[in-house]
PDB file of C-alpha atoms in Angstrom:
ATOM      1  CA  MET A   1      -3.249 152.254  43.473  1.00 44.00           C
ATOM      2  CA  LEU A   2      -3.339 150.899  39.938  1.00 42.00           C
ATOM      3  CA  SER A   3      -6.410 151.470  37.826  1.00 47.00           C
ATOM      4  CA  ASN A   4      -8.437 148.443  36.742  1.00 50.00           C
ATOM      5  CA  THR A   5      -7.268 148.936  33.136  1.00 46.00           C
ATOM      6  CA  ILE A   6      -3.606 148.811  34.113  1.00 44.00           C
ATOM      7  CA  LYS A   7      -4.231 145.802  36.365  1.00 45.00           C
ATOM      8  CA  SER A   8      -5.987 144.070  33.476  1.00 50.00           C
ATOM      9  CA  ILE A   9      -3.114 144.776  31.069  1.00 44.00           C
ATOM     10  CA  ILE A  10      -0.517 143.566  33.577  1.00 43.00           C
ATOM     11  CA  GLY A  11      -2.543 140.434  34.366  1.00 48.00           C
ATOM     12  CA  HIS A  12      -3.016 139.688  30.661  1.00 45.00           C
ATOM     13  CA  ARG A  13       0.694 140.124  29.943  1.00 42.00           C
ATOM     14  CA  GLN A  14       1.689 137.922  32.873  1.00 42.00           C
ATOM     15  CA  LYS A  15      -0.739 135.202  31.786  1.00 45.00           C
ATOM     16  CA  ASN A  16       0.496 135.319  28.183  1.00 41.00           C
ATOM     17  CA  HIS A  17       4.133 135.372  29.316  1.00 38.00           C
ATOM     18  CA  PHE A  18       3.448 132.337  31.507  1.00 40.00           C
ATOM     19  CA  ARG A  19       1.757 130.553  28.587  1.00 40.00           C
ATOM     20  CA  SER A  20       4.611 131.328  26.199  1.00 34.00           C
ATOM     21  CA  ILE A  21       7.167 129.999  28.658  1.00 37.00           C
ATOM     22  CA  MET A  22       5.171 126.849  29.287  1.00 41.00           C
ATOM     23  CA  SER A  23       4.345 126.095  25.661  1.00 37.00           C
ATOM     24  CA  THR A  24       7.799 126.522  24.120  1.00 36.00           C
ATOM     25  CA  ALA A  25       8.842 122.927  24.800  1.00 40.00           C
ATOM     26  CA  SER A  26       7.438 119.836  26.392  1.00 53.00           C
ATOM     27  CA  LYS A  27      10.721 118.980  28.086  1.00 56.00           C
ATOM     28  CA  LYS A  28      13.128 121.660  29.270  1.00 57.00           C
ATOM     29  CA  SER A  29      16.229 121.707  31.332  1.00 54.00           C
ATOM     30  CA  PHE A  30      17.224 125.185  32.448  1.00 61.00           C
ATOM     31  CA  SER A  31      20.668 124.029  33.409  1.00 60.00           C
ATOM     32  CA  SER A  32      23.080 121.373  32.403  1.00 81.00           C
ATOM     33  CA  GLY A  33      25.111 119.480  34.905  1.00 94.00           C
ATOM     34  CA  PRO A  34      25.296 116.003  36.387  1.00 96.00           C
ATOM     35  CA  VAL A  35      22.618 116.586  39.049  1.00 96.00           C
ATOM     36  CA  SER A  36      20.245 118.328  36.652  1.00 96.00           C
ATOM     37  CA  ASP A  37      20.765 115.590  34.079  1.00 96.00           C
ATOM     38  CA  ALA A  38      20.128 112.844  36.652  1.00 97.00           C
ATOM     39  CA  ILE A  39      16.917 114.529  37.807  1.00 97.00           C
ATOM     40  CA  THR A  40      15.716 114.945  34.215  1.00 97.00           C
ATOM     41  CA  THR A  41      16.486 111.332  33.295  1.00 97.00           C
ATOM     42  CA  LYS A  42      14.809 109.861  36.371  1.00 98.00           C
ATOM     43  CA  LEU A  43      11.667 111.944  35.988  1.00 98.00           C
ATOM     44  CA  GLN A  44      11.403 111.177  32.264  1.00 98.00           C
ATOM     45  CA  GLN A  45      11.874 107.450  32.770  1.00 98.00           C
ATOM     46  CA  THR A  46       9.448 107.202  35.676  1.00 98.00           C
ATOM     47  CA  PHE A  47       6.611 109.516  34.668  1.00 98.00           C
ATOM     48  CA  SER A  48       6.815 109.772  30.845  1.00 98.00           C
ATOM     49  CA  PRO A  49       5.746 113.392  31.232  1.00 98.00           C
ATOM     50  CA  THR A  50       3.890 115.381  28.618  1.00 97.00           C
ATOM     51  CA  HIS A  51       5.753 118.401  29.996  1.00 97.00           C
ATOM     52  CA  LEU A  52       8.897 118.494  32.112  1.00 97.00           C
ATOM     53  CA  GLU A  53      11.009 121.380  33.311  1.00 96.00           C
ATOM     54  CA  VAL A  54      14.044 121.050  35.544  1.00 97.00           C
ATOM     55  CA  ARG A  55      15.220 124.457  36.705  1.00 96.00           C
ATOM     56  CA  ASN A  56      18.456 124.944  38.594  1.00 95.00           C
ATOM     57  CA  GLU A  57      17.655 127.864  40.889  1.00 95.00           C
ATOM     58  CA  SER A  58      20.920 127.663  42.818  1.00 94.00           C
ATOM     59  CA  HIS A  59      22.085 131.010  41.426  1.00 92.00           C
ATOM     60  CA  MET A  60      19.275 132.652  43.436  1.00 94.00           C
ATOM     61  CA  HIS A  61      20.860 131.478  46.702  1.00 94.00           C
ATOM     62  CA  ASN A  62      24.110 132.042  48.555  1.00 92.00           C
ATOM     63  CA  VAL A  63      26.062 129.181  46.984  1.00 93.00           C
ATOM     64  CA  PRO A  64      29.207 129.030  44.851  1.00 91.00           C
ATOM     65  CA  PRO A  65      28.863 129.637  41.098  1.00 90.00           C
ATOM     66  CA  ASN A  66      27.711 126.633  39.017  1.00 89.00           C
ATOM     67  CA  SER A  67      26.234 124.897  42.073  1.00 93.00           C
ATOM     68  CA  GLU A  68      23.457 122.352  41.683  1.00 95.00           C
ATOM     69  CA  THR A  69      21.755 122.522  45.065  1.00 94.00           C
ATOM     70  CA  HIS A  70      18.376 124.231  44.558  1.00 95.00           C
ATOM     71  CA  PHE A  71      15.897 123.000  41.945  1.00 97.00           C
ATOM     72  CA  LYS A  72      12.363 123.507  40.771  1.00 97.00           C
ATOM     73  CA  VAL A  73      10.722 120.746  38.757  1.00 98.00           C
ATOM     74  CA  ILE A  74       7.479 120.946  36.831  1.00 98.00           C
ATOM     75  CA  VAL A  75       6.218 117.475  35.965  1.00 98.00           C
ATOM     76  CA  ILE A  76       3.001 117.002  33.997  1.00 98.00           C
ATOM     77  CA  SER A  77       2.023 113.365  33.623  1.00 98.00           C
ATOM     78  CA  GLU A  78      -0.949 111.044  33.229  1.00 97.00           C
ATOM     79  CA  LYS A  79       0.681 108.912  35.936  1.00 97.00           C
ATOM     80  CA  PHE A  80      -0.524 111.421  38.549  1.00 98.00           C
ATOM     81  CA  LYS A  81      -4.203 110.576  37.916  1.00 96.00           C
ATOM     82  CA  ASP A  82      -4.356 108.193  40.885  1.00 95.00           C
ATOM     83  CA  ALA A  83      -2.498 110.590  43.182  1.00 96.00           C
ATOM     84  CA  LYS A  84      -5.435 112.885  43.952  1.00 92.00           C
ATOM     85  CA  THR A  85      -3.694 115.356  46.272  1.00 96.00           C
ATOM     86  CA  PRO A  86      -0.610 117.514  45.760  1.00 96.00           C
ATOM     87  CA  ILE A  87       1.146 115.858  48.702  1.00 97.00           C
ATOM     88  CA  LYS A  88       0.689 112.401  47.130  1.00 98.00           C
ATOM     89  CA  ARG A  89       2.141 113.649  43.835  1.00 98.00           C
ATOM     90  CA  HIS A  90       5.045 115.305  45.675  1.00 98.00           C
ATOM     91  CA  ARG A  91       5.746 112.058  47.510  1.00 98.00           C
ATOM     92  CA  LEU A  92       5.927 110.213  44.189  1.00 98.00           C
ATOM     93  CA  VAL A  93       8.456 112.726  42.839  1.00 98.00           C
ATOM     94  CA  ASN A  94      10.469 112.748  46.080  1.00 98.00           C
ATOM     95  CA  ASP A  95      10.579 108.953  46.058  1.00 98.00           C
ATOM     96  CA  VAL A  96      12.038 108.924  42.537  1.00 98.00           C
ATOM     97  CA  LEU A  97      14.636 111.528  43.543  1.00 98.00           C
ATOM     98  CA  ARG A  98      15.380 110.046  46.982  1.00 98.00           C
ATOM     99  CA  GLU A  99      19.135 109.799  46.317  1.00 97.00           C
ATOM    100  CA  GLU A 100      19.369 113.419  45.209  1.00 97.00           C
ATOM    101  CA  VAL A 101      17.313 114.820  48.114  1.00 97.00           C
ATOM    102  CA  ALA A 102      18.799 112.591  50.838  1.00 97.00           C
ATOM    103  CA  ALA A 103      20.520 114.311  53.747  1.00 96.00           C
ATOM    104  CA  ASP A 104      23.901 113.517  52.179  1.00 96.00           C
ATOM    105  CA  GLY A 105      22.669 114.076  48.613  1.00 96.00           C
ATOM    106  CA  PRO A 106      23.510 117.002  46.353  1.00 97.00           C
ATOM    107  CA  VAL A 107      20.078 118.683  46.418  1.00 97.00           C
ATOM    108  CA  HIS A 108      19.421 121.017  49.329  1.00 95.00           C
ATOM    109  CA  ALA A 109      16.011 122.293  48.169  1.00 97.00           C
ATOM    110  CA  LEU A 110      13.452 120.965  45.706  1.00 98.00           C
ATOM    111  CA  SER A 111      10.312 122.803  44.663  1.00 98.00           C
ATOM    112  CA  ILE A 112       7.768 120.566  42.934  1.00 98.00           C
ATOM    113  CA  VAL A 113       4.847 121.277  40.631  1.00 98.00           C
ATOM    114  CA  ALA A 114       3.251 117.928  39.746  1.00 98.00           C
ATOM    115  CA  MET A 115      -0.049 117.814  37.860  1.00 97.00           C
ATOM    116  CA  THR A 116      -2.092 115.831  35.397  1.00 97.00           C
ATOM    117  CA  PRO A 117      -2.296 117.257  31.872  1.00 97.00           C
ATOM    118  CA  GLU A 118      -5.929 118.223  32.513  1.00 96.00           C
ATOM    119  CA  LYS A 119      -5.080 120.271  35.629  1.00 95.00           C
ATOM    120  CA  TRP A 120      -2.114 121.819  33.848  1.00 96.00           C
ATOM    121  CA  GLY A 121      -4.350 122.865  30.960  1.00 95.00           C
ATOM    122  CA  GLU A 122      -6.792 124.465  33.398  1.00 94.00           C
ATOM    123  CA  LYS A 123      -3.935 126.373  35.026  1.00 91.00           C
ATOM    124  CA  LEU A 124      -2.723 127.672  31.656  1.00 92.00           C
ATOM    125  CA  GLU A 125      -6.217 128.864  30.770  1.00 92.00           C
ATOM    126  CA  ARG A 126      -6.519 131.060  33.877  1.00 87.00           C
TER     127      ARG A 126
END
């Protein structure tokens, strides 16, 4: 069992690492390809995000190299203020990306983090 000091150090490092990753750019694309680019463009045009990350996580799954099938998006936007619940925000994102996530579309899995800037700031402070 880890001592409280070690747990504190690990927690502090993880929090700072998370902050440094999140504060390095307001808009990031962790991959470049036609699907990733389409997702980025649609989310930028629709939500005018203060922070956007599009991560191609396909390499973490059993798919051919350079696949664009599994994504994680982090979208921080004022336009989520009226969507009070996570499911409502996810529906907004899924609606924008309906072609990509359709049964015959290129995206097999989509993980979504969608928040207002205020909620995002609270998350970064934890």
